[in-house]
Coordinates of C-alpha atoms and ligand atoms in Angstrom, one line a residue:
X1 CA 0.0 0.0 -0.2
X2 CA 1.7 3.3 -1.4
X3 CA 2.3 5.8 2.3
X4 CA 3.0 9.1 0.5
X5 CA 0.1 11.1 -0.8
X6 CA 2.8 13.2 -3.3
X7 CA 3.6 10.0 -4.8
X8 CA 0.0 8.5 -5.3
X9 CA -1.8 11.6 -5.4
X10 CA -4.2 11.4 -2.3
X11 CA -5.7 8.0 -3.4
X12 CA -8.8 6.6 -2.2
X13 CA -5.8 3.7 -0.4
X14 CA -4.2 6.9 1.1
X15 CA -7.7 8.1 2.6
X16 CA -8.8 4.8 3.5
X17 CA -5.5 3.9 5.6
X18 CA -5.9 7.3 7.2
X19 CA -9.7 6.0 8.1
X20 CA -8.7 2.7 9.4
X21 CA -6.1 4.9 12.0
X22 CA -8.9 6.9 12.9
X23 CA -10.5 4.3 13.8
X24 CA -7.7 2.4 15.6
X25 CA -7.3 5.5 17.5
X26 CA -10.7 6.0 18.7
X27 CA -10.7 2.2 19.7
X28 CA -7.1 2.5 21.8
X29 CA -6.5 6.5 22.2
X30 CA -4.2 8.0 19.5
X31 CA -1.3 7.6 21.6
X32 CA -1.3 4.1 21.8
X33 CA -1.8 4.1 17.3
X34 CA 1.4 4.6 15.2
X35 CA 2.6 4.5 12.0
X36 CA 6.2 5.1 12.7
X37 CA 8.7 3.2 10.2
X38 CA 11.1 2.4 13.8
X39 CA 8.3 1.5 15.8
X40 CA 7.1 -0.6 12.9
X41 CA 10.3 -2.6 12.6
X42 CA 10.7 -3.3 15.9
X43 CA 7.3 -5.1 16.4
X44 CA 7.5 -7.3 13.6
X45 CA 11.5 -8.0 15.1
X46 CA 12.1 -11.1 17.1
X47 CA 14.9 -13.5 18.0
X48 CA 14.4 -15.5 14.4
X49 CA 17.9 -15.7 13.0
X50 CA 15.9 -14.5 10.0
X51 CA 14.9 -11.3 12.0
X52 CA 18.9 -10.9 13.3
X53 CA 20.1 -11.3 10.2
X54 CA 17.7 -8.7 8.4
X55 CA 18.8 -6.6 10.8
X56 CA 22.5 -7.0 10.8
X57 CA 22.5 -6.2 6.6
X58 CA 19.6 -3.7 7.2
X59 CA 17.1 -5.2 5.0
X60 CA 13.6 -4.3 6.2
X61 CA 11.5 -7.2 8.0
X62 CA 8.0 -8.3 6.9
X63 CA 6.1 -5.4 9.0
X64 CA 2.7 -4.4 9.6
X65 CA 1.3 -0.7 8.7
X66 CA 0.1 0.3 12.1
X67 CA 1.0 -0.7 15.7
X68 CA -2.0 -0.5 18.2
X69 CA -1.4 -1.2 22.4
X70 CA -4.8 -1.9 23.5
X71 CA -5.1 -1.5 27.5
X72 CA -8.2 -3.9 27.6
X73 CA -10.0 -6.7 26.4
X74 CA -12.4 -4.5 25.5
X75 CA -10.4 -2.5 23.2
X76 CA -8.9 -5.8 21.3
X77 CA -12.5 -6.7 20.5
X78 CA -13.0 -3.6 19.1
X79 CA -9.8 -3.7 17.4
X80 CA -10.6 -6.8 15.8
X81 CA -14.0 -5.8 14.7
X82 CA -12.3 -2.7 12.9
X83 CA -9.4 -5.2 11.1
X84 CA -12.4 -7.5 10.4
X85 CA -15.0 -4.6 8.9
X86 CA -11.3 -3.8 6.7
X87 CA -10.4 -7.4 6.2
X88 CA -6.7 -6.1 7.6
X89 CA -4.4 -8.9 9.2
X90 CA -3.6 -8.7 12.8
X91 CA -0.5 -10.1 14.0
X92 CA -0.5 -10.1 17.9
X93 CA 3.0 -9.4 19.9
X94 CA 4.0 -11.0 23.4
X95 CA 7.8 -10.0 24.3
X96 CA 8.4 -10.9 20.9
X97 CA 11.3 -13.5 21.8
X98 CA 9.9 -16.3 19.7
X99 CA 12.5 -18.0 17.5
X100 CA 10.2 -18.6 14.4
X101 CA 9.2 -15.0 12.6
X102 CA 5.7 -15.5 14.4
X103 CA 5.9 -11.1 15.2
X104 CA 6.6 -11.1 11.3
X105 CA 3.6 -9.5 9.0
X106 CA 4.4 -10.8 6.0
X107 CA 0.8 -9.4 4.9
X108 CA 1.0 -5.9 6.6
X109 CA -2.1 -5.0 8.7
X110 CA -1.9 -4.0 12.2
X111 CA 0.9 -5.5 14.8
X112 CA -1.0 -5.5 18.1
X113 CA 1.3 -4.9 20.9
X114 CA 0.2 -6.5 23.7
X115 CA 2.7 -4.8 26.2
X116 CA 0.1 -2.8 28.0
X117 CA -2.1 -5.8 29.4
X118 CA 0.1 -6.6 32.2
X119 CA -2.7 -6.8 35.0
X120 CA -2.8 -9.4 37.7
X121 CA -6.3 -10.0 38.2
X122 CA -6.6 -12.4 40.7
X123 CA -4.7 -14.6 43.2
X124 CA -6.5 -17.9 44.1
X125 CA -4.0 -19.0 46.9
X126 CA -6.8 -21.5 48.2
X127 CA -7.0 -23.3 44.2
X128 CA -3.0 -22.4 43.3
X129 CA -4.5 -20.4 40.3
X130 CA -3.5 -17.1 39.1
X131 CA -4.8 -14.9 36.7
X132 CA -3.8 -12.4 34.4
X133 CA -4.0 -10.3 31.4
X134 CA -1.2 -12.1 29.3
X135 CA 0.9 -9.2 28.2
X136 CA 2.8 -9.3 31.7
X137 CA 6.2 -10.8 31.5
X138 CA 7.5 -14.3 33.6
X139 CA 9.5 -12.3 36.0
X140 CA 6.6 -9.6 36.8
X141 CA 4.4 -12.4 37.8
X142 CA 6.6 -14.7 39.6
X143 CA 7.6 -11.6 41.6
X144 CA 4.3 -11.5 42.3
X145 CA 3.9 -15.2 43.3
X146 CA 6.8 -15.4 45.5
X147 CA 6.0 -13.0 47.9
X148 CA 3.0 -15.2 48.6
X149 CA 5.5 -18.0 48.6
X150 CA 4.3 -19.7 45.1
X151 CA 6.0 -19.8 41.4
X152 CA 4.7 -19.8 38.0
X153 CA 7.8 -22.8 37.8
X154 CA 8.1 -21.4 33.9
X155 CA 11.6 -20.2 33.3
X156 CA 12.6 -20.3 29.5
X157 CA 15.9 -19.3 28.5
X158 CA 14.1 -16.2 27.3
X159 CA 12.8 -15.7 31.1
X160 CA 14.6 -12.2 30.8
X161 CA 14.1 -11.3 27.2
X162 CA 10.3 -10.2 27.9
X163 CA 8.8 -13.7 27.0
X164 CA 5.0 -13.0 28.1
X165 CA 2.4 -15.5 29.8
X166 CA 0.4 -14.8 26.1
X167 CA 3.4 -16.2 24.2
X168 CA 4.3 -19.3 26.4
X169 CA 0.6 -20.2 25.8
X170 CA 0.2 -19.1 21.8
X171 CA 3.6 -21.4 21.4
X172 CA 3.4 -23.8 24.1
X173 CA 6.3 -23.3 25.7
X174 CA 8.3 -25.3 28.3
X175 CA 10.4 -23.5 30.9
X176 CA 13.8 -25.1 32.2
X177 CA 11.7 -27.1 35.1
X178 CA 9.1 -28.6 33.0
X179 CA 9.5 -32.4 33.9
X180 CA 8.4 -32.0 37.3
X181 CA 5.8 -29.0 36.6
X182 CA 4.7 -29.2 33.0
X183 CA 4.9 -27.4 29.9
X184 CA 2.4 -24.4 29.4
X185 CA -0.3 -26.2 28.0
X186 CA 0.0 -27.9 31.6
X187 CA 0.2 -25.2 33.3
X188 CA -2.7 -23.4 31.9
X189 CA -6.3 -23.8 33.1
X190 CA -8.3 -21.3 31.3
X191 CA -8.4 -18.7 28.8
X192 CA -10.0 -15.7 27.1
X193 CA -9.8 -15.4 23.9
X194 CA -11.1 -12.8 21.3
X195 CA -11.8 -13.9 17.9
X196 CA -12.9 -12.5 14.8
X197 CA -15.1 -10.5 13.5
X198 CA -14.4 -9.2 17.6
X199 CA -16.4 -11.6 19.8
X200 CA -15.1 -12.3 23.5
X201 CA -15.0 -16.0 24.3
X202 CA -13.7 -18.0 27.5
X203 CA -13.5 -21.4 27.6
X204 CA -14.1 -23.3 31.0
X205 CA -13.2 -22.8 34.3
X206 CA -11.2 -26.1 35.0
X207 CA -9.4 -27.8 31.9
X208 CA -10.7 -31.3 33.0
X209 CA -14.3 -32.3 32.0
X210 CA -16.6 -34.2 29.9
X211 CA -18.3 -31.4 28.3
X212 CA -17.5 -32.2 24.7
X213 CA -14.2 -31.8 23.3
X214 CA -11.1 -29.4 24.6
X215 CA -11.6 -25.6 23.4
X216 CA -9.1 -24.6 25.5
X217 CA -6.1 -26.8 24.0
X218 CA -8.1 -25.3 21.0
X219 CA -6.7 -21.9 21.5
X220 CA -3.5 -23.4 23.1
X221 CA -0.4 -23.6 20.0
X222 CA -2.4 -21.3 17.6
X223 CA 0.0 -18.7 17.5
X224 CA -2.7 -15.7 17.1
X225 CA -4.1 -17.7 14.2
X226 CA -7.4 -18.1 15.9
X227 CA -7.7 -15.4 18.1
X228 CA -5.8 -13.1 20.7
X229 CA -5.7 -14.6 23.9
X230 CA -6.3 -11.3 26.4
X231 CA -6.5 -13.2 29.7
X232 CA -5.3 -16.5 31.1
X233 CA -5.4 -18.3 34.5
X234 CA -2.2 -20.5 35.3
X235 CA -1.8 -23.2 37.6
X236 CA 0.6 -21.9 40.2
X237 CA 2.7 -24.4 42.8
X238 CA 4.4 -23.5 46.2
X239 CA 7.9 -22.7 46.3
X240 CA 10.1 -25.7 46.7
X241 CA 10.9 -25.7 50.0
X242 CA 14.8 -27.6 48.8
X243 CA 16.7 -27.9 45.8
X244 CA 19.1 -30.7 45.9
X245 CA 21.5 -30.8 42.2
X246 CA 23.1 -33.8 40.5
X247 CA 25.8 -35.0 38.0
X248 CA 27.2 -37.3 36.3
X249 CA 29.1 -38.1 33.6
X250 CA 28.6 -41.4 30.4
X251 CA 30.6 -43.1 27.9
X252 CA 28.3 -41.5 25.1
X253 CA 25.2 -40.0 24.6
X254 CA 23.4 -43.0 24.5
X255 CA 23.9 -44.5 27.9
X256 CA 22.9 -40.9 29.4
X257 CA 19.8 -40.9 27.2
X258 CA 18.9 -44.6 28.8
X259 CA 19.5 -43.5 32.3
X260 CA 17.4 -40.6 31.9
X261 CA 14.4 -42.7 30.6
X262 CA 15.0 -45.3 33.7
X263 CA 14.2 -42.5 35.8
X264 CA 11.2 -40.9 33.8
X265 CA 10.1 -45.1 33.6
X266 CA 10.8 -45.4 37.3
X267 CA 8.2 -42.4 37.6
X268 CA 10.8 -40.2 39.4
X269 CA 9.7 -36.2 39.2
X270 CA 13.3 -34.7 39.2
X271 CA 12.7 -30.8 38.1
X272 CA 15.3 -30.5 35.3
X273 CA 17.5 -33.6 33.5
X274 CA 19.9 -32.0 31.1
X275 CA 22.4 -34.5 29.0
X276 CA 25.1 -32.4 27.2
X277 CA 27.0 -34.5 24.4
X278 CA 30.5 -34.0 24.4
X279 CA 30.4 -30.8 21.6
X280 CA 27.5 -29.4 23.8
X281 CA 29.3 -29.5 26.9
X282 CA 32.3 -27.7 25.1
X283 CA 29.9 -24.9 24.9
X284 CA 28.5 -24.9 28.0
X285 CA 31.8 -24.6 30.0
X286 CA 32.2 -21.4 27.5
X287 CA 28.7 -20.1 28.7
X288 CA 28.4 -20.9 32.1
X289 CA 31.6 -22.0 33.6
X290 CA 31.1 -25.5 34.0
X291 CA 34.3 -27.5 34.7
X292 CA 33.7 -30.7 33.2
X293 CA 33.6 -31.8 29.1
X294 CA 32.4 -34.9 27.5
X295 CA 29.1 -36.7 28.0
X296 CA 26.9 -34.8 31.0
X297 CA 23.8 -35.3 32.8
X298 CA 22.5 -32.2 35.3
X299 CA 19.5 -33.4 37.4
X300 CA 18.1 -30.9 39.9
X301 CA 15.7 -32.5 42.8
X302 CA 13.3 -29.6 44.6
X303 CA 10.3 -30.1 47.2
X304 CA 10.2 -30.9 50.8
X305 CA 13.3 -32.2 52.5
X306 CA 12.2 -35.9 52.5
X307 CA 11.3 -35.8 48.9
X308 CA 14.3 -34.8 47.7
X309 CA 16.4 -36.7 50.0
X310 CA 14.4 -40.0 48.3
X311 CA 14.8 -38.9 44.8
X312 CA 18.5 -38.0 44.9
X313 CA 19.2 -41.4 46.5
X314 CA 16.6 -43.5 43.5
X315 CA 18.2 -41.1 41.1
X316 CA 21.8 -41.6 41.6
X317 CA 21.3 -45.5 42.2
X318 CA 19.9 -45.8 38.5
X319 CA 21.9 -43.6 37.2
X320 CA 25.0 -45.7 38.0
X321 CA 23.4 -48.7 37.2
X322 CA 23.4 -47.1 33.8
X323 CA 26.8 -46.5 33.5
X324 CA 26.5 -43.0 34.9
X325 CA 29.3 -42.0 37.6
X326 CA 28.5 -38.9 40.1
X327 CA 30.3 -35.7 39.5
X328 CA 28.8 -34.4 42.8
X329 CA 26.5 -31.3 43.3
X330 CA 28.9 -28.7 42.1
X331 CA 28.6 -28.5 38.1
X332 CA 25.1 -28.7 38.4
X333 CA 24.5 -25.7 41.1
X334 CA 26.9 -24.2 38.7
X335 CA 24.0 -24.7 35.8
X336 CA 21.7 -23.4 37.7
X337 CA 23.1 -20.2 39.1
X338 CA 24.3 -19.3 35.3
X339 CA 21.3 -20.5 33.6
X340 CA 20.8 -17.0 32.2
X341 CA 24.2 -15.6 32.2
X342 CA 24.8 -16.3 28.8
X343 CA 22.0 -14.1 27.6
X344 CA 22.8 -11.2 30.2
X345 CA 26.5 -11.4 28.7
X346 CA 25.4 -11.0 25.1
X347 CA 27.1 -14.5 24.3
X348 CA 23.9 -15.6 22.4
X349 CA 24.7 -16.5 18.9
X350 CA 24.1 -13.7 16.1
X351 CA 25.0 -13.1 12.4
X352 CA 27.3 -12.8 10.8
X353 CA 26.9 -16.6 12.3
X354 CA 24.2 -19.0 10.8
X355 CA 22.1 -21.1 13.1
X356 CA 19.7 -22.6 14.1
X357 CA 18.1 -25.0 16.8
X358 CA 15.4 -28.1 16.4
X359 CA 13.3 -28.7 19.2
X360 CA 12.5 -32.3 18.0
X361 CA 10.4 -33.7 20.7
X362 CA 9.8 -38.0 20.0
X363 CA 9.2 -41.3 22.3
X364 CA 12.3 -42.7 23.8
X365 CA 12.4 -45.3 21.3
X366 CA 13.2 -43.3 18.3
X367 CA 15.4 -40.6 20.0
X368 CA 18.6 -42.3 19.4
X369 CA 18.2 -42.8 16.0
X370 CA 17.1 -38.8 15.4
X371 CA 20.1 -38.1 17.1
X372 CA 22.4 -39.8 14.9
X373 CA 20.6 -39.2 12.0
X374 CA 20.4 -35.7 12.5
X375 CA 23.9 -35.4 13.5
X376 CA 25.6 -37.2 10.2
X377 CA 23.6 -35.0 8.1
X378 CA 24.4 -31.7 9.8
X379 CA 28.3 -32.9 9.6
X380 CA 28.6 -34.2 6.5
X381 CA 25.9 -33.3 4.2
X382 CA 26.7 -29.8 5.0
X383 CA 30.0 -30.5 5.1
X384 CA 31.7 -28.0 3.0
X385 CA 29.8 -25.1 5.0
X386 CA 32.1 -26.2 7.8
X387 CA 28.4 -27.1 9.3
X388 CA 29.1 -27.8 13.5
X389 CA 26.5 -30.3 15.3
X390 CA 25.4 -30.0 19.0
X391 CA 22.9 -31.3 21.0
X392 CA 21.2 -31.4 24.6
X393 CA 18.0 -32.9 25.6
X394 CA 16.5 -31.2 28.4
X395 CA 12.4 -31.8 28.5
X396 CA 11.4 -34.9 29.3
X397 CA 8.6 -37.0 29.6
X398 CA 6.9 -40.2 30.7
X399 CA 7.3 -41.7 27.4
X400 CA 10.3 -39.6 25.7
X401 CA 12.3 -36.3 25.5
X402 CA 12.7 -33.6 23.2
X403 CA 16.6 -33.1 21.6
X404 CA 17.6 -29.3 21.5
X405 CA 20.3 -29.8 19.1
X406 CA 21.6 -26.9 17.1
X407 CA 23.5 -26.4 13.6
X408 CA 26.2 -23.6 13.1
X409 CA 27.5 -22.2 10.2
X410 CA 30.5 -20.0 11.3
X411 CA 30.0 -17.4 8.5
X412 CA 26.7 -17.3 6.9
X413 CA 27.4 -16.3 3.1
X414 CA 27.8 -13.0 2.1
X415 CA 24.5 -12.8 -0.7
X416 CA 21.0 -12.5 1.5
X417 CA 19.2 -14.3 -1.0
X418 CA 22.0 -17.5 -0.5
X419 CA 22.4 -17.0 3.1
X420 CA 18.3 -17.3 3.7
X421 CA 18.2 -20.6 1.1
X422 CA 21.2 -22.3 3.1
X423 CA 19.1 -21.5 6.1
X424 CA 15.9 -23.4 5.0
X425 CA 18.3 -26.1 3.3
X426 CA 19.6 -27.4 7.1
X427 CA 16.0 -26.1 8.5
X428 CA 14.5 -29.0 5.7
X429 CA 16.9 -31.6 6.5
X430 CA 16.9 -31.4 10.4
X431 CA 13.1 -31.1 10.4
X432 CA 12.2 -33.9 7.9
X433 CA 14.8 -36.1 8.9
X434 CA 12.7 -36.0 12.5
X435 CA 9.6 -36.3 11.3
X436 CA 10.9 -39.3 9.1
X437 CA 12.2 -40.8 12.2
X438 CA 9.4 -40.4 14.1
X439 CA 10.0 -37.3 15.8
X440 CA 7.8 -34.1 16.0
X441 CA 8.6 -30.6 14.0
X442 CA 9.2 -29.3 17.5
X443 CA 8.1 -29.4 21.5
X444 CA 8.4 -25.7 22.2
X445 CA 9.5 -22.8 20.2
X446 CA 6.1 -22.4 18.3
X447 CA 6.0 -23.0 14.4
X448 CA 6.2 -19.4 12.8
X449 CA 6.7 -18.6 9.5
X450 CA 9.7 -20.2 9.3
X451 CA 8.4 -23.8 9.9
X452 CA 4.8 -23.7 8.6
X453 CA 5.7 -25.8 5.6
X454 CA 6.2 -28.4 7.7
X455 CA 2.9 -28.7 9.3
X456 CA 1.6 -31.0 6.1
X457 CA 4.5 -33.3 6.2
X458 CA 3.9 -33.5 10.4
X459 CA 0.1 -33.9 10.0
X460 CA -0.9 -35.2 6.3
X461 CA -4.7 -35.1 5.7
X462 CA -5.1 -33.5 10.0
X463 CA -3.6 -30.5 8.5
X464 CA -6.8 -29.9 6.1
X465 CA -8.8 -30.4 9.4
X466 CA -6.7 -27.5 10.9
X467 CA -7.2 -25.7 8.0
X468 CA -11.0 -26.2 7.7
X469 CA -10.9 -25.1 11.4
X470 CA -9.3 -22.3 10.9
X471 CA -11.3 -21.3 7.8
X472 CA -14.6 -21.9 9.7
X473 CA -12.8 -19.8 12.5
X474 CA -11.6 -16.9 11.1
X475 CA -13.3 -17.0 7.3
X476 CA -11.1 -13.6 6.2
X477 CA -8.1 -15.1 7.7
X478 CA -6.7 -12.1 8.8
X479 CA -5.9 -13.8 12.4
X480 CA -2.0 -13.4 12.1
X481 CA -1.5 -14.8 8.5
X482 CA 1.6 -16.5 7.3
X483 CA 1.8 -18.9 10.3
X484 CA 1.5 -22.4 11.3
X485 CA 1.6 -23.3 7.4
X486 CA -2.0 -21.2 6.9
X487 CA -1.4 -19.2 4.3
X488 CA -2.2 -15.3 3.3
X489 CA -5.8 -13.7 4.4
X490 CA -8.2 -15.1 2.2
X491 CA -10.4 -11.8 0.7
X492 CA -8.2 -8.6 2.0
X493 CA -7.4 -6.1 -0.3
X494 CA -4.6 -5.2 1.9
Ligands
FAD501 C1 17.3 -17.0 24.3 C2 16.4 -17.8 23.6 C3 15.8 -18.8 24.9 C4 14.8 -18.8 25.0 N1 14.0 -20.5 25.4 C5 12.9 -21.1 25.7 C6 12.8 -22.1 26.4 O1 13.4 -22.2 26.8 N2 11.6 -22.7 26.4 C7 10.4 -22.0 25.2 O2 9.5 -22.8 25.3 N3 11.1 -21.0 24.0 C8 12.0 -20.3 24.8 N4 12.3 -19.2 24.0 C9 11.7 -19.2 22.7 C10 10.2 -17.9 22.7 O3 10.7 -17.3 24.3 C11 9.0 -18.7 23.7 O4 8.5 -18.8 22.5 C12 8.5 -17.5 24.2 O5 7.5 -18.4 24.7 C13 7.6 -16.8 23.6 O6 6.8 -15.7 24.0 P1 6.6 -14.0 23.2 O7 5.8 -13.4 24.5 O8 8.0 -13.3 23.7 O9 6.4 -14.5 22.2 P2 6.2 -13.5 20.8 O10 7.6 -13.6 20.2 O11 5.8 -11.6 21.0 O12 5.3 -14.3 20.2 C14 5.5 -15.5 19.4 C15 4.3 -16.0 19.1 O13 3.2 -15.8 19.7 C16 1.9 -15.3 19.4 N5 1.5 -14.4 20.4 C17 1.6 -13.8 21.1 N6 1.0 -13.0 22.3 C18 -0.2 -13.6 21.8 C19 -1.1 -13.5 22.6 N7 -1.8 -12.8 23.1 N8 -2.3 -14.1 21.9 C20 -2.1 -14.6 20.4 N9 -1.2 -15.0 19.8 C21 0.1 -13.9 20.7 C22 2.7 -14.3 18.2 O14 1.8 -13.7 17.7 C23 3.1 -15.3 17.7 O15 3.0 -15.6 17.1 C24 13.6 -18.9 23.4 C25 14.0 -18.0 23.1 C26 15.4 -17.0 23.5 C27 15.4 -15.8 22.1

């Protein structure tokens, strides 16, 4: 759409743009609507490699035409109503800490910044439930909960990068203590969502019921493509009385995977199990200061003293039976204290380095195959680029685990088209290897624009059902178009 009345004459489009801006300003207040280009770029940006690369190369990111900052659910309703009237896309933004280009606005429209929606509505100490507006970030909510002896127990690596409760839920997030406390989808109990054409729906007060299929979980993970999540009730937990740390070495990663499987199959519940391969243990040493390199497992047990003592004993016995050697508590403690350090010390990878994190989840029976296949693929098929591979497993379930493995190419090709193509080829290779070996697109980073093309191979005909649902709930396709593989808006003239 043309921005300049001089270059296009005061066209119908220019007038329409002004009209939309005026309606949006009436909805949320003039101060909370912006068309400033740096504001639009900032709203589009996230922590995806693509976003960092566009910024590094001084290239524009796919951005919206308006930034709108509502304060209340009623204001969000009005904004969605306006967007529906004019068939203008809406891209919600929480903290912009996502890694999949979820805040890119490839079809323009409205960037809906939820940063003003930060109220804590209620902390129900009897039921252990906190109800909040979804623009609140993790640390702010955690601080209030801690005052009452409670915790959200959701600490992602992006904890200090502004990640919000809405983002946790919208992209199925996971924190470092998820093995005991669950992912965002396990912690969320009730949602309030504004859907097209500007109506608010509330799911049931509890997640467990027999009143038909699960509306709550249909919105969880929908990344803004079905509606804007404005309010969430989250399960909270008592702050643990104590925390104990363990660490073990193994002759190889497969022995470590088996030890982790034993812990989970025996239904023990440490809050953390992190198993690093040799290459990743080197990175950990550099980033956090752990002194050991090799195959390393860090375990954290928390809760009351009696429970922790029991788990420490039981886990140590199981791991030592599975070729693990105890290294004492120190490495675990160093890891726990330093877990956000790389972010604080600016050690995160950035262009011209080319990098990507697959976070595949699979059953135990598939995990070793995926690790072997992906490591070999990255190190051999991309050997001409000097591609490197590192892996750790950090979220464990009764039935399987997540592999957080990364590729690195030290210097991306200088031509942007070539760099982006190499990036996508690495992703194609890695994700299809997972899917073909019984794994999934990913575990907790969401899909965004980056991984949308894998939804069809992942789900087969199931993806057509998802598309039908999307079409029925959002007939004009204005809710975060281009994400989750759903493509452009259908009837938009934008
Ligand atoms: C260094 C680093 C470490 C990370 N570590 C982890 C980790 O340990 N665990 C983990 O799960 N993730 C991790 N992430 C990824 C990211 O932080 C999470 O996905 C986080 O939950 C995103 O929250 P956000 O508020 O920043 O969302 P955003 O980036 O703002 O948005 C993500 C997606 O959700 C949509 N969205 C956001 N809010 C809403 C809403 N209220 N309603 C509807 N749609 C919405 C957006 O449109 C977008 O599609 C990491 C990222 C980085 C950069």
